[in-house]
């Protein structure tokens, strides 16, 4: 993506509440500056307010609103960015009294996503998220719509027009959902084809800018777009990768996560994120050279929880070791759970990573023959769903299935196993 050429000047505002961790506040503000920059705005000044509770009407106090207004005038700022979620009324009140565009974190992220989307699927997902964001914020004044833009047409005042707008938007949302449903089905078919003959699938997930695409490129020569900006990747890319022992896996690069990722966005990106749900193994990629790496890992974990993928087998991959201190890397590797340190740039540690992946699939899957009574079709269906089937034959009233299964699934099907010979290989 080309960063938008017209640079807007922005004032960044943050409300700090008593429970907020100062380090987290600094990091979050720094991230907002990068998000703003990626979207095409330069933060000219940052204003922080400490308050015991948020002001219901405008989030920050009236005095602070005045101070921001003065700063906007002095700096000739085009917009004010809030490092907090604004309610619909707070947003419109602030916009009215400040006289310039007011955007919150969610809108900023949505704006970047809208600029980044290339494929039909990506564009549909972003539009769905935007419309879901706009719907509760529609007011008779129509200012809100104008500030988001996004192909829905210009707004006129009047309640009647508003109702029409709502209806049009709801219809469009239904339409997008239906189309995304179709895309999902198509994706499932593609996924099946893509993974044929592979011993497993691996998804790269992680904070935005952690180096997921760089890692995919380093492992597979995929030639995926890499950039030192946030959300370089929106659409998943899958590539085959050979393991040292000769087996092949399919690795998928996905959209990056960020803390406080808008909920609507996660829901809208369901088709894309299904690549993560469907993977056998997750590589949680983290930028170990980044100060806030632990917070970034927790943010990724919460998104994984949100999409119900947190229970999946996972290896933490600390990337960018070339740019990090040895002590930091050692400390991270000592944290509980399997982890390794790599550099997509210098290729350090990639061999170790591939060995770990190989070991996972070798220990995790066993090839067996199952003998299932023909009237227990649901059991046979489960084998297909859980494992990789090599052959199926019939013997009197039984179905014989030669398949490879993971340990937990094998446990559940133990009663049907007739031949357990891991030496047979794959
Ligand atoms: N020093 C160093 N930089 C790296 C390494 N891997 C990636 N980078 C840089 O980090 C930046 C982000 O890399 P990407 O691969 O685009 O990161 P990503 O996780 O795919 O990011 P999104 O798609 O935005 O979520 C780029 O500028 C890369 O050149 C590494 O091992 N070492
Ligand atoms: Mg990427």
PDB file of C-alpha atoms in Angstrom, residues 8 11 14 17 19 22 35 157 187 206 211 215 239 283 332 335 355 359 376-377 416:
ATOM      1  CA  UNK A   8      -3.178  15.482   7.750  1.00  0.00           C
ATOM      2  CA  UNK A  11      -4.029  16.024  17.810  1.00  0.00           C
ATOM      3  CA  UNK A  14      -5.861  10.066  25.812  1.00  0.00           C
ATOM      4  CA  UNK A  17      -7.857   6.471  34.519  1.00  0.00           C
ATOM      5  CA  UNK A  19      -6.021   1.902  37.179  1.00  0.00           C
ATOM      6  CA  UNK A  22       1.791   4.143  32.819  1.00  0.00           C
ATOM      7  CA  UNK A  35      -1.527   3.877  13.347  1.00  0.00           C
ATOM      8  CA  UNK A 157     -30.485  15.956   7.315  1.00  0.00           C
ATOM      9  CA  UNK A 187     -12.403 -21.090   0.989  1.00  0.00           C
ATOM     10  CA  UNK A 206       0.794 -12.594  15.877  1.00  0.00           C
ATOM     11  CA  UNK A 211       7.288 -10.412  10.996  1.00  0.00           C
ATOM     12  CA  UNK A 215       8.783 -15.550   8.182  1.00  0.00           C
ATOM     13  CA  UNK A 239       2.289 -21.935   0.872  1.00  0.00           C
ATOM     14  CA  UNK A 283       2.983 -20.435  15.451  1.00  0.00           C
ATOM     15  CA  UNK A 332      11.515 -15.106  26.914  1.00  0.00           C
ATOM     16  CA  UNK A 335       8.778 -18.676  29.979  1.00  0.00           C
ATOM     17  CA  UNK A 355      12.604 -29.396  13.399  1.00  0.00           C
ATOM     18  CA  UNK A 359       8.593 -33.204  15.757  1.00  0.00           C
ATOM     19  CA  UNK A 376     -21.668 -46.742  12.960  1.00  0.00           C
ATOM     20  CA  UNK A 377     -21.360 -44.297  10.120  1.00  0.00           C
ATOM     21  CA  UNK A 416     -11.730 -49.423  16.768  1.00  0.00           C
TER      22      UNK A 416
END
